[in-house]
Amino acid sequence: MSNKVYITTAIPYVNGAPHVGHALDYCLADVYARYSRLRGFEVRLQTGVDEHGNKIYQKAFDMGVPVNAYVDGNAKKFRDFIEKLDISYTDFIRTTDEAHARMCQEIWRRLLSHIYKAEYEGWYCDGCERFITQKEYDDNSGVCPDHQKEYKKISEENYYLRISDFKDKIHKAIESDELLILPEFRKKEVLKLLEESPDVSISRSAEQLSWGIPVPDDESQVMYVWIDALSNYITVLGYPEENIDTWWPAEAQFVGKDILRFHAIIWPAMLMGLGLPLPKTIISHGFVLVDGQKMSKSIGNVVDPIDVLNRHGVDAFRYYFLRHIDTFSDSDFTWEKFEAAYNNELANDLGNLVQRLATLASKNHIAIDNDSLEYKFDSEYTKCMDKFEFSKAFDYVWGKIQGLNKRIDNEKPWALAKNGEVEKTQKCLLGLMGDLLNANYMLSPFIPGTTSRIYEVFAGEEIAPPKTPLFPKD
Ligand code: MSP
């Protein structure tokens, strides 16, 4: 088995600043990347931004900013955001990169035998950047429920990708888990969508949309933004100019539930058309809600991730979004819940435990022999991590942290020391510290900055309790 693992994130549209929802793809993929590295794999983790399409062009236009300058500014905000989130990425792609555009055009050429031109008349949602079926139009009375915008009538000649060439093969691959879609209930939804899926229009008239990659050898057409966006997963590796066999197929692709349909229908069709293998797993995460409601500018409940990061730092952010936001289903963010998690769990459960143990060890001149420690993953943890059930794995390790707090209270090492029971004190503290460091190891894919600090506290010749609390309270 190859020791190389390729992991990808969805690339957000740059039609605004990053919001907390965007952080989920980045953070989940980062957890898996860090976990895979600990298991000895060499990891390539792609991230980036999606810069073409109507929605972005329109936004720049409305703001009176040249579109190039607009996407440059926002792409930078996303990159800074990824840095702030401590994402251990290896690649950052912008779909306006010249190399990406060139490779996309070659991808198009290689798909030509599955592409045809036809007249299109139908509905389009700019918000979803997606063509809508008549049934969806009727079911939603002509207004997109996700974007509260009327669908637009489009009537023009476009290129189509013949999904029908691949339908049966895609169905088989998903049904047999050769392409594993997680969670299981999404797999069923996707199989149903696939059955109903018509051929997909994959270009727009350049008169209607100039902001995109030109269709090769036909100046009158521009590529549909999703063809360009999905291609990023392989152009970033150099396809088709370089051999990508060492990295492709991806081990895990992380996407939100709203865009699974593109990744489970159009994307496999493109890959099959190119003769490339399918990714091994597509993990579809839920949505971050605010007080049970969808975040939206019109409701005015959008949470600025920079505010969350500034409040208690990156690991408090990662902690909340990786543990209290369920990996697969929709979950709530509220400032109250975030503050409660910070104070009761990070500051009390973990911060105090580290402080207490380090202080006791230092007072009793006990140090830990790091070379003798063997870090290992508990099987319960690995079971969850391998099924991409990250929030569950996180819960499991947190149970260990809480267990250590109970143990310290029960075993009372301070009382043993006071009674002069040197050996027992030493054994008790070494046991607790060893277990804490092992839990710390399992926590490291989730809150890496904190776990390195904890490691440093206990790793030296002498244990030095943190001078400032790991998670200071106001
Ligand atoms: N540009 C496309 C993705 C192309 S991938 C080849 C896109 N962009 S997006 O900005 O709309 O969304 C980017 C990611 O953020 C998606 O995975 C989407 O599901 C996720 N989220 C956007 N809002 C979200 C929440 N409120 N909660 C969780 N994730 C959500 O789609």
Short mmCIF file of C-alpha atoms and ligand atoms in Angstrom, two decimals:
data_model
loop_
_atom_site.label_atom_id
_atom_site.label_comp_id
_atom_site.label_asym_id
_atom_site.label_seq_id
_atom_site.Cartn_x
_atom_site.Cartn_y
_atom_site.Cartn_z
CA MET A 1 0.00 0.00 0.00
CA SER A 2 1.24 3.45 -0.91
CA ASN A 3 2.25 5.63 1.99
CA LYS A 4 0.91 8.73 0.25
CA VAL A 5 -2.43 10.24 1.05
CA TYR A 6 -4.20 13.03 -0.83
CA ILE A 7 -6.94 14.95 0.97
CA THR A 8 -9.06 17.76 -0.44
CA THR A 9 -11.40 20.53 0.71
CA ALA A 10 -14.19 22.26 -1.17
CA ILE A 11 -13.03 25.61 -2.51
CA PRO A 12 -15.36 28.44 -1.44
CA TYR A 13 -16.60 31.16 -3.75
CA VAL A 14 -14.87 34.44 -3.08
CA ASN A 15 -18.01 36.53 -3.30
CA GLY A 16 -17.50 37.79 0.23
CA ALA A 17 -15.34 37.26 3.29
CA PRO A 18 -14.99 33.77 4.79
CA HIS A 19 -17.74 32.70 7.16
CA VAL A 20 -17.82 30.01 9.82
CA GLY A 21 -19.34 27.44 7.46
CA HIS A 22 -16.27 27.61 5.24
CA ALA A 23 -14.09 26.67 8.19
CA LEU A 24 -15.68 23.24 8.43
CA ASP A 25 -14.21 21.83 5.22
CA TYR A 26 -10.79 23.19 6.07
CA CYS A 27 -10.82 21.97 9.69
CA LEU A 28 -12.20 18.50 8.99
CA ALA A 29 -9.70 17.90 6.22
CA ASP A 30 -6.92 19.16 8.46
CA VAL A 31 -7.86 16.71 11.23
CA TYR A 32 -7.66 13.85 8.79
CA ALA A 33 -4.37 15.13 7.39
CA ARG A 34 -2.79 15.38 10.83
CA TYR A 35 -4.16 11.99 11.86
CA SER A 36 -2.80 10.41 8.68
CA ARG A 37 0.63 11.93 9.28
CA LEU A 38 0.68 10.46 12.78
CA ARG A 39 -0.06 7.10 11.21
CA GLY A 40 3.06 7.49 9.08
CA PHE A 41 1.58 8.67 5.79
CA GLU A 42 2.96 11.40 3.63
CA VAL A 43 0.08 13.79 3.14
CA ARG A 44 -0.86 16.30 0.49
CA LEU A 45 -3.69 18.58 1.60
CA GLN A 46 -5.24 20.83 -1.03
CA THR A 47 -7.22 23.97 -0.20
CA GLY A 48 -8.06 27.02 -2.23
CA VAL A 49 -10.75 29.27 -3.60
CA ASP A 50 -13.27 29.24 -6.44
CA GLU A 51 -13.15 32.57 -8.27
CA HIS A 52 -15.27 32.31 -11.40
CA GLY A 53 -19.00 32.41 -12.07
CA ASN A 54 -21.87 34.80 -12.26
CA LYS A 55 -22.28 35.34 -8.59
CA ILE A 56 -18.74 36.69 -8.14
CA TYR A 57 -18.81 38.76 -11.29
CA GLN A 58 -22.11 40.33 -10.29
CA LYS A 59 -20.91 41.11 -6.78
CA ALA A 60 -17.78 42.87 -8.05
CA PHE A 61 -19.89 44.75 -10.56
CA ASP A 62 -22.40 45.84 -7.90
CA MET A 63 -19.56 47.09 -5.76
CA GLY A 64 -18.04 48.96 -8.67
CA VAL A 65 -14.72 47.14 -8.30
CA PRO A 66 -12.82 45.56 -11.21
CA VAL A 67 -13.41 41.84 -10.91
CA ASN A 68 -9.69 40.98 -10.85
CA ALA A 69 -9.04 43.29 -7.94
CA TYR A 70 -12.15 42.01 -6.18
CA VAL A 71 -11.11 38.34 -6.33
CA ASP A 72 -7.50 39.16 -5.42
CA GLY A 73 -8.65 40.89 -2.25
CA ASN A 74 -11.03 38.14 -1.21
CA ALA A 75 -8.68 35.28 -2.11
CA LYS A 76 -6.17 36.84 0.26
CA LYS A 77 -8.77 36.95 3.04
CA PHE A 78 -9.39 33.23 2.57
CA ARG A 79 -5.72 32.39 2.59
CA ASP A 80 -5.21 34.41 5.76
CA PHE A 81 -8.19 32.64 7.27
CA ILE A 82 -6.71 29.23 6.49
CA GLU A 83 -3.44 30.30 8.11
CA LYS A 84 -5.26 31.55 11.18
CA LEU A 85 -7.10 28.23 11.47
CA ASP A 86 -3.75 26.43 11.63
CA ILE A 87 -4.55 24.28 8.60
CA SER A 88 -1.57 22.14 7.64
CA TYR A 89 -2.18 22.53 3.91
CA THR A 90 0.38 21.81 1.24
CA ASP A 91 -1.42 23.38 -1.74
CA PHE A 92 -3.58 26.45 -2.19
CA ILE A 93 -5.25 26.82 -5.56
CA ARG A 94 -6.97 29.83 -7.08
CA THR A 95 -9.12 28.95 -10.05
CA THR A 96 -7.91 32.13 -11.75
CA ASP A 97 -4.36 30.71 -11.76
CA GLU A 98 -3.15 30.66 -15.32
CA ALA A 99 -1.92 27.06 -15.06
CA HIS A 100 -5.31 25.92 -13.76
CA ALA A 101 -7.11 27.53 -16.72
CA ARG A 102 -4.72 25.96 -19.20
CA MET A 103 -5.14 22.50 -17.67
CA CYS A 104 -8.92 22.86 -17.51
CA GLN A 105 -8.98 23.51 -21.22
CA GLU A 106 -7.00 20.35 -21.82
CA ILE A 107 -9.36 18.44 -19.55
CA TRP A 108 -12.24 19.73 -21.67
CA ARG A 109 -10.52 18.53 -24.84
CA ARG A 110 -10.05 15.09 -23.34
CA LEU A 111 -13.74 14.91 -22.53
CA LEU A 112 -14.86 15.88 -26.02
CA SER A 113 -16.25 12.46 -26.93
CA HIS A 114 -18.75 12.88 -24.07
CA ILE A 115 -19.65 16.48 -24.90
CA TYR A 116 -22.30 17.71 -27.34
CA LYS A 117 -23.90 21.05 -28.20
CA ALA A 118 -27.61 21.70 -27.85
CA GLU A 119 -30.15 24.41 -27.35
CA TYR A 120 -30.95 24.98 -23.70
CA GLU A 121 -34.04 26.58 -22.39
CA GLY A 122 -34.62 26.39 -18.70
CA TRP A 123 -33.99 27.75 -15.25
CA TYR A 124 -30.82 28.74 -13.48
CA CYS A 125 -30.04 29.83 -9.92
CA ASP A 126 -27.13 32.25 -9.63
CA GLY A 127 -26.85 31.58 -5.91
CA CYS A 128 -26.42 27.82 -6.40
CA GLU A 129 -24.65 28.31 -9.76
CA ARG A 130 -26.83 25.46 -10.97
CA PHE A 131 -29.43 24.64 -13.63
CA ILE A 132 -32.79 23.81 -12.12
CA THR A 133 -35.25 21.21 -13.37
CA GLN A 134 -38.83 22.22 -14.12
CA LYS A 135 -39.94 20.06 -11.20
CA GLU A 136 -37.69 21.94 -8.77
CA TYR A 137 -38.93 25.20 -10.24
CA ASP A 138 -42.54 24.17 -9.65
CA ASP A 139 -41.87 22.71 -6.18
CA ASN A 140 -40.24 25.97 -5.10
CA SER A 141 -42.69 28.26 -6.90
CA GLY A 142 -39.86 29.78 -8.92
CA VAL A 143 -37.81 31.01 -5.95
CA CYS A 144 -34.63 29.33 -4.67
CA PRO A 145 -35.27 28.34 -1.04
CA ASP A 146 -31.57 28.61 -0.21
CA HIS A 147 -30.95 32.03 -1.71
CA GLN A 148 -34.42 33.59 -1.73
CA LYS A 149 -33.85 34.62 -5.33
CA GLU A 150 -36.04 34.05 -8.35
CA TYR A 151 -34.74 31.50 -10.81
CA LYS A 152 -33.60 33.00 -14.10
CA LYS A 153 -34.84 31.82 -17.46
CA ILE A 154 -31.96 30.95 -19.74
CA SER A 155 -32.30 30.27 -23.39
CA GLU A 156 -29.10 29.70 -25.33
CA GLU A 157 -26.96 27.15 -27.07
CA ASN A 158 -24.63 25.34 -24.65
CA TYR A 159 -22.34 22.37 -24.42
CA TYR A 160 -23.54 19.34 -22.48
CA LEU A 161 -21.73 16.58 -20.65
CA ARG A 162 -23.38 13.26 -21.37
CA ILE A 163 -23.97 12.02 -17.84
CA SER A 164 -25.95 9.16 -19.40
CA ASP A 165 -22.64 7.69 -20.64
CA PHE A 166 -21.61 7.02 -17.04
CA LYS A 167 -24.78 6.72 -14.99
CA ASP A 168 -24.75 2.96 -14.53
CA LYS A 169 -21.06 2.87 -13.71
CA ILE A 170 -21.38 5.70 -11.19
CA HIS A 171 -24.39 4.00 -9.63
CA LYS A 172 -22.46 0.77 -9.24
CA ALA A 173 -19.43 2.51 -7.78
CA ILE A 174 -21.46 4.34 -5.17
CA GLU A 175 -23.73 1.44 -4.32
CA SER A 176 -20.79 -0.92 -3.82
CA ASP A 177 -18.87 1.70 -1.79
CA GLU A 178 -16.03 1.63 -4.27
CA LEU A 179 -16.73 5.35 -4.04
CA LEU A 180 -17.73 5.60 -0.41
CA ILE A 181 -20.19 8.39 0.35
CA LEU A 182 -20.51 9.30 4.01
CA PRO A 183 -22.73 9.51 5.94
CA GLU A 184 -24.77 6.55 4.76
CA PHE A 185 -28.07 8.46 4.50
CA ARG A 186 -26.52 10.87 2.02
CA LYS A 187 -25.47 7.98 -0.16
CA LYS A 188 -29.14 7.04 -0.59
CA GLU A 189 -30.08 10.62 -1.46
CA VAL A 190 -27.32 10.80 -4.02
CA LEU A 191 -28.29 7.53 -5.70
CA LYS A 192 -31.79 8.89 -6.14
CA LEU A 193 -30.52 12.19 -7.57
CA LEU A 194 -28.29 10.29 -9.93
CA GLU A 195 -31.20 8.30 -11.32
CA GLU A 196 -33.06 11.53 -12.09
CA SER A 197 -30.01 13.41 -13.36
CA PRO A 198 -30.20 14.65 -16.96
CA ASP A 199 -27.13 15.47 -19.03
CA VAL A 200 -25.55 18.59 -17.61
CA SER A 201 -25.07 21.88 -19.39
CA ILE A 202 -21.39 22.70 -18.94
CA SER A 203 -20.97 26.04 -20.65
CA ARG A 204 -22.54 29.47 -20.89
CA SER A 205 -22.62 31.89 -23.73
CA ALA A 206 -19.69 34.31 -23.42
CA GLU A 207 -22.12 37.16 -24.03
CA GLN A 208 -23.96 36.23 -20.86
CA LEU A 209 -20.94 35.35 -18.82
CA SER A 210 -17.45 36.50 -19.58
CA TRP A 211 -15.90 35.74 -16.19
CA GLY A 212 -14.72 32.18 -16.61
CA ILE A 213 -12.40 29.91 -18.54
CA PRO A 214 -13.03 30.04 -22.30
CA VAL A 215 -14.14 26.80 -23.91
CA PRO A 216 -11.24 25.70 -26.12
CA ASP A 217 -11.73 26.38 -29.82
CA ASP A 218 -15.05 28.15 -29.30
CA GLU A 219 -14.78 31.75 -28.24
CA SER A 220 -18.51 32.12 -27.96
CA GLN A 221 -18.64 29.89 -24.87
CA VAL A 222 -17.26 29.96 -21.33
CA MET A 223 -16.99 26.89 -19.09
CA TYR A 224 -19.65 26.29 -16.48
CA VAL A 225 -18.08 27.22 -13.15
CA TRP A 226 -18.48 23.74 -11.69
CA ILE A 227 -16.44 22.09 -14.46
CA ASP A 228 -13.67 24.55 -13.72
CA ALA A 229 -14.05 24.21 -9.94
CA LEU A 230 -14.15 20.40 -9.76
CA SER A 231 -11.10 20.17 -11.99
CA ASN A 232 -9.08 21.95 -9.30
CA TYR A 233 -8.66 18.70 -7.40
CA ILE A 234 -6.49 17.32 -10.17
CA THR A 235 -5.05 20.43 -11.82
CA VAL A 236 -3.46 21.31 -8.49
CA LEU A 237 -1.56 18.03 -8.81
CA GLY A 238 -0.52 18.99 -12.34
CA TYR A 239 -3.04 16.99 -14.39
CA PRO A 240 -2.95 16.53 -17.33
CA GLU A 241 0.55 17.90 -17.76
CA GLU A 242 2.06 15.69 -15.08
CA ASN A 243 1.60 12.12 -13.98
CA ILE A 244 -0.54 12.25 -10.84
CA ASP A 245 -0.59 8.55 -10.00
CA THR A 246 1.39 9.02 -6.80
CA TRP A 247 -1.39 11.15 -5.31
CA TRP A 248 -4.55 10.38 -7.19
CA PRO A 249 -7.08 8.91 -6.33
CA ALA A 250 -7.77 11.07 -3.31
CA GLU A 251 -8.23 9.24 -0.06
CA ALA A 252 -10.81 11.69 1.26
CA GLN A 253 -12.68 14.66 -0.21
CA PHE A 254 -14.54 16.90 2.24
CA VAL A 255 -17.61 18.81 1.04
CA GLY A 256 -20.75 20.35 2.49
CA LYS A 257 -24.11 18.60 2.08
CA ASP A 258 -25.31 21.24 -0.39
CA ILE A 259 -22.58 20.45 -2.91
CA LEU A 260 -22.47 16.69 -2.58
CA ARG A 261 -24.61 16.36 -5.73
CA PHE A 262 -21.86 17.92 -7.87
CA HIS A 263 -19.22 15.68 -6.32
CA ALA A 264 -21.22 12.50 -6.64
CA ILE A 265 -22.56 12.98 -10.17
CA ILE A 266 -20.62 15.46 -12.34
CA TRP A 267 -17.24 14.78 -10.73
CA PRO A 268 -17.28 10.97 -11.16
CA ALA A 269 -18.56 11.44 -14.71
CA MET A 270 -15.63 13.74 -15.48
CA LEU A 271 -13.13 11.34 -13.93
CA MET A 272 -14.56 8.37 -15.81
CA GLY A 273 -14.47 10.36 -19.03
CA LEU A 274 -10.79 11.10 -18.38
CA GLY A 275 -10.08 7.48 -17.52
CA LEU A 276 -9.02 8.38 -13.99
CA PRO A 277 -9.97 6.41 -10.88
CA LEU A 278 -12.66 7.72 -8.54
CA PRO A 279 -11.79 9.16 -5.13
CA LYS A 280 -12.04 6.63 -2.32
CA THR A 281 -14.30 8.61 0.00
CA ILE A 282 -16.44 11.72 -0.14
CA ILE A 283 -17.39 13.00 3.28
CA SER A 284 -20.35 15.31 3.37
CA HIS A 285 -20.65 17.48 6.44
CA GLY A 286 -23.74 19.26 7.77
CA PHE A 287 -24.39 22.95 8.20
CA VAL A 288 -23.53 25.30 11.01
CA LEU A 289 -26.77 26.84 12.21
CA VAL A 290 -27.17 29.83 14.47
CA ASP A 291 -29.86 29.38 17.11
CA GLY A 292 -31.33 26.63 14.98
CA GLN A 293 -31.57 28.88 11.92
CA LYS A 294 -29.66 28.97 8.68
CA MET A 295 -27.09 31.77 8.67
CA SER A 296 -28.13 34.49 6.31
CA LYS A 297 -27.34 38.11 5.67
CA SER A 298 -31.03 38.94 5.43
CA ILE A 299 -31.78 37.46 8.86
CA GLY A 300 -28.66 39.24 10.12
CA ASN A 301 -27.40 36.24 12.10
CA VAL A 302 -24.12 35.66 10.26
CA VAL A 303 -21.31 34.87 12.67
CA ASP A 304 -17.98 36.36 11.69
CA PRO A 305 -15.33 33.66 12.13
CA ILE A 306 -12.71 36.31 12.83
CA ASP A 307 -14.72 37.41 15.88
CA VAL A 308 -14.79 33.79 17.06
CA LEU A 309 -11.05 33.41 16.47
CA ASN A 310 -10.29 36.65 18.26
CA ARG A 311 -12.40 35.75 21.26
CA HIS A 312 -10.33 32.83 22.62
CA GLY A 313 -7.86 31.89 19.90
CA VAL A 314 -7.65 29.25 17.23
CA ASP A 315 -7.86 26.12 19.36
CA ALA A 316 -11.05 27.28 21.06
CA PHE A 317 -12.45 27.74 17.54
CA ARG A 318 -11.27 24.32 16.40
CA TYR A 319 -12.48 22.75 19.61
CA TYR A 320 -16.02 24.03 19.18
CA PHE A 321 -16.33 23.36 15.47
CA LEU A 322 -14.80 19.90 15.62
CA ARG A 323 -16.44 18.62 18.78
CA HIS A 324 -19.74 20.44 19.25
CA ILE A 325 -20.55 20.67 15.57
CA ASP A 326 -21.33 17.09 14.63
CA THR A 327 -19.23 15.87 11.73
CA PHE A 328 -22.19 14.79 9.63
CA SER A 329 -25.36 16.59 10.72
CA ASP A 330 -26.41 20.21 11.17
CA SER A 331 -25.44 21.70 14.52
CA ASP A 332 -25.80 24.95 16.31
CA PHE A 333 -23.35 27.70 17.06
CA THR A 334 -24.33 30.27 19.66
CA TRP A 335 -22.02 32.52 21.62
CA GLU A 336 -23.48 31.12 24.86
CA LYS A 337 -22.67 27.54 23.87
CA PHE A 338 -19.23 28.59 22.69
CA GLU A 339 -18.45 30.42 25.94
CA ALA A 340 -19.77 27.51 28.03
CA ALA A 341 -17.60 25.04 26.12
CA TYR A 342 -14.59 27.29 26.56
CA ASN A 343 -15.02 27.83 30.28
CA ASN A 344 -16.28 24.42 31.39
CA GLU A 345 -14.37 22.18 29.08
CA LEU A 346 -11.23 23.83 27.75
CA ALA A 347 -10.41 25.98 30.77
CA ASN A 348 -11.69 23.66 33.52
CA ASP A 349 -11.40 20.10 32.22
CA LEU A 350 -8.16 20.48 30.29
CA GLY A 351 -6.47 23.71 31.40
CA ASN A 352 -6.87 23.01 35.12
CA LEU A 353 -5.85 19.38 34.77
CA VAL A 354 -2.58 20.36 33.12
CA GLN A 355 -1.93 23.08 35.70
CA ARG A 356 -2.68 20.82 38.66
CA LEU A 357 -0.66 17.88 37.44
CA ALA A 358 2.32 19.96 36.38
CA THR A 359 2.35 21.84 39.68
CA LEU A 360 2.21 18.61 41.70
CA ALA A 361 4.93 16.98 39.61
CA SER A 362 7.17 20.00 39.84
CA LYS A 363 6.72 20.36 43.61
CA ASN A 364 7.58 16.70 44.12
CA HIS A 365 10.50 16.85 41.65
CA ILE A 366 9.06 14.21 39.41
CA ALA A 367 9.94 14.24 35.72
CA ILE A 368 8.77 11.93 33.03
CA ASP A 369 11.14 9.91 30.92
CA ASN A 370 9.81 10.69 27.47
CA ASP A 371 11.80 8.03 25.74
CA SER A 372 10.05 5.39 27.77
CA LEU A 373 6.59 6.60 26.74
CA GLU A 374 4.93 4.82 23.89
CA TYR A 375 2.16 6.81 22.35
CA LYS A 376 -0.71 4.81 20.97
CA PHE A 377 -4.18 5.33 19.63
CA ASP A 378 -6.93 3.60 21.62
CA SER A 379 -8.87 1.26 19.39
CA GLU A 380 -12.13 3.10 20.08
CA TYR A 381 -10.50 6.30 18.83
CA THR A 382 -9.11 4.71 15.67
CA LYS A 383 -12.45 3.10 14.96
CA CYS A 384 -14.14 6.51 14.92
CA MET A 385 -11.33 8.31 13.09
CA ASP A 386 -11.20 5.69 10.34
CA LYS A 387 -14.94 6.11 9.80
CA PHE A 388 -14.44 9.91 9.68
CA GLU A 389 -16.57 10.25 12.82
CA PHE A 390 -14.34 12.98 14.13
CA SER A 391 -16.69 14.62 16.63
CA LYS A 392 -17.28 11.18 18.15
CA ALA A 393 -13.54 10.49 18.37
CA PHE A 394 -13.09 13.90 20.00
CA ASP A 395 -15.84 13.08 22.54
CA TYR A 396 -14.11 9.83 23.31
CA VAL A 397 -10.79 11.52 24.12
CA TRP A 398 -12.54 14.19 26.10
CA GLY A 399 -14.03 11.41 28.24
CA LYS A 400 -10.44 10.39 28.98
CA ILE A 401 -9.60 13.95 30.07
CA GLN A 402 -12.61 14.02 32.37
CA GLY A 403 -11.65 10.58 33.68
CA LEU A 404 -8.20 11.90 34.58
CA ASN A 405 -9.77 14.75 36.55
CA LYS A 406 -11.77 12.20 38.52
CA ARG A 407 -8.72 10.03 39.07
CA ILE A 408 -6.65 12.88 40.44
CA ASP A 409 -9.47 13.71 42.88
CA ASN A 410 -9.79 10.08 43.98
CA GLU A 411 -6.11 9.23 44.20
CA LYS A 412 -5.20 12.52 45.92
CA PRO A 413 -1.47 12.63 45.12
CA TRP A 414 -1.07 15.77 47.27
CA ALA A 415 -2.23 13.78 50.35
CA LEU A 416 0.17 10.94 49.53
CA ALA A 417 3.01 13.48 49.32
CA LYS A 418 2.01 15.11 52.57
CA ASN A 419 2.12 11.71 54.30
CA GLY A 420 5.64 11.21 53.00
CA GLU A 421 4.64 8.31 50.74
CA VAL A 422 7.26 9.17 48.11
CA GLU A 423 7.04 6.06 45.99
CA LYS A 424 3.26 6.02 45.88
CA THR A 425 3.20 9.73 45.00
CA GLN A 426 5.62 9.16 42.20
CA LYS A 427 3.74 6.17 40.83
CA CYS A 428 0.43 7.99 40.99
CA LEU A 429 1.72 11.13 39.25
CA LEU A 430 3.66 9.24 36.61
CA GLY A 431 0.55 7.19 35.83
CA LEU A 432 -1.59 10.28 35.49
CA MET A 433 0.96 12.14 33.39
CA GLY A 434 1.51 9.19 31.07
CA ASP A 435 -2.22 8.89 30.45
CA LEU A 436 -2.57 12.63 29.96
CA LEU A 437 0.22 12.64 27.38
CA ASN A 438 -1.36 9.77 25.53
CA ALA A 439 -4.73 11.57 25.46
CA ASN A 440 -2.83 14.67 24.36
CA TYR A 441 -1.41 12.68 21.45
CA MET A 442 -4.90 11.69 20.35
CA LEU A 443 -6.05 15.30 20.70
CA SER A 444 -3.25 16.63 18.53
CA PRO A 445 -5.07 16.43 15.17
CA PHE A 446 -7.84 18.57 16.69
CA ILE A 447 -6.10 21.25 18.74
CA PRO A 448 -2.47 21.07 17.64
CA GLY A 449 -1.23 24.33 19.16
CA THR A 450 -2.50 23.41 22.61
CA THR A 451 -1.23 19.87 22.48
CA SER A 452 2.30 21.02 21.61
CA ARG A 453 2.20 23.39 24.57
CA ILE A 454 1.08 20.58 26.85
CA TYR A 455 3.75 18.31 25.51
CA GLU A 456 6.39 20.94 26.23
CA VAL A 457 5.19 21.36 29.80
CA PHE A 458 5.84 17.71 30.55
CA ALA A 459 8.65 16.96 28.14
CA GLY A 460 11.61 18.75 29.71
CA GLU A 461 14.10 17.45 32.26
CA GLU A 462 12.06 19.31 34.80
CA ILE A 463 8.36 19.84 34.61
CA ALA A 464 7.49 23.53 34.38
CA PRO A 465 3.81 24.41 34.96
CA PRO A 466 2.51 26.91 32.38
CA LYS A 467 3.19 30.47 33.53
CA THR A 468 -0.07 31.63 32.04
CA PRO A 469 -3.15 29.37 31.96
CA LEU A 470 -3.68 27.44 28.74
CA PHE A 471 -7.18 28.85 28.50
CA PRO A 472 -7.39 32.07 30.52
CA LYS A 473 -10.80 33.12 31.75
CA ASP A 474 -11.85 36.76 31.47
N1 MSP B 1 -17.40 27.00 -4.81
C1 MSP B 1 -18.24 25.95 -4.43
C2 MSP B 1 -17.43 24.71 -4.07
C3 MSP B 1 -16.56 24.17 -5.17
S1 MSP B 1 -15.73 22.72 -4.67
C4 MSP B 1 -15.00 22.19 -6.08
C5 MSP B 1 -19.09 26.35 -3.21
N2 MSP B 1 -18.65 27.37 -2.49
S2 MSP B 1 -19.38 27.92 -1.16
O1 MSP B 1 -18.61 29.04 -0.74
O2 MSP B 1 -20.76 28.13 -1.41
O3 MSP B 1 -19.25 26.77 -0.12
C6 MSP B 1 -17.98 26.26 0.26
C7 MSP B 1 -18.12 25.20 1.32
O4 MSP B 1 -18.65 25.81 2.51
C8 MSP B 1 -19.09 24.08 0.94
O5 MSP B 1 -18.59 22.84 1.36
C9 MSP B 1 -20.34 24.44 1.71
O6 MSP B 1 -21.13 23.33 2.04
C10 MSP B 1 -19.71 25.02 2.96
N3 MSP B 1 -20.66 25.85 3.69
C11 MSP B 1 -21.21 27.02 3.31
N4 MSP B 1 -22.08 27.42 4.29
C12 MSP B 1 -22.09 26.53 5.29
C13 MSP B 1 -22.63 26.47 6.58
N5 MSP B 1 -23.46 27.38 7.06
N6 MSP B 1 -22.25 25.44 7.37
C14 MSP B 1 -21.34 24.51 6.97
N7 MSP B 1 -20.80 24.54 5.77
C15 MSP B 1 -21.33 25.40 4.81
O7 MSP B 1 -20.07 25.69 -2.96
#
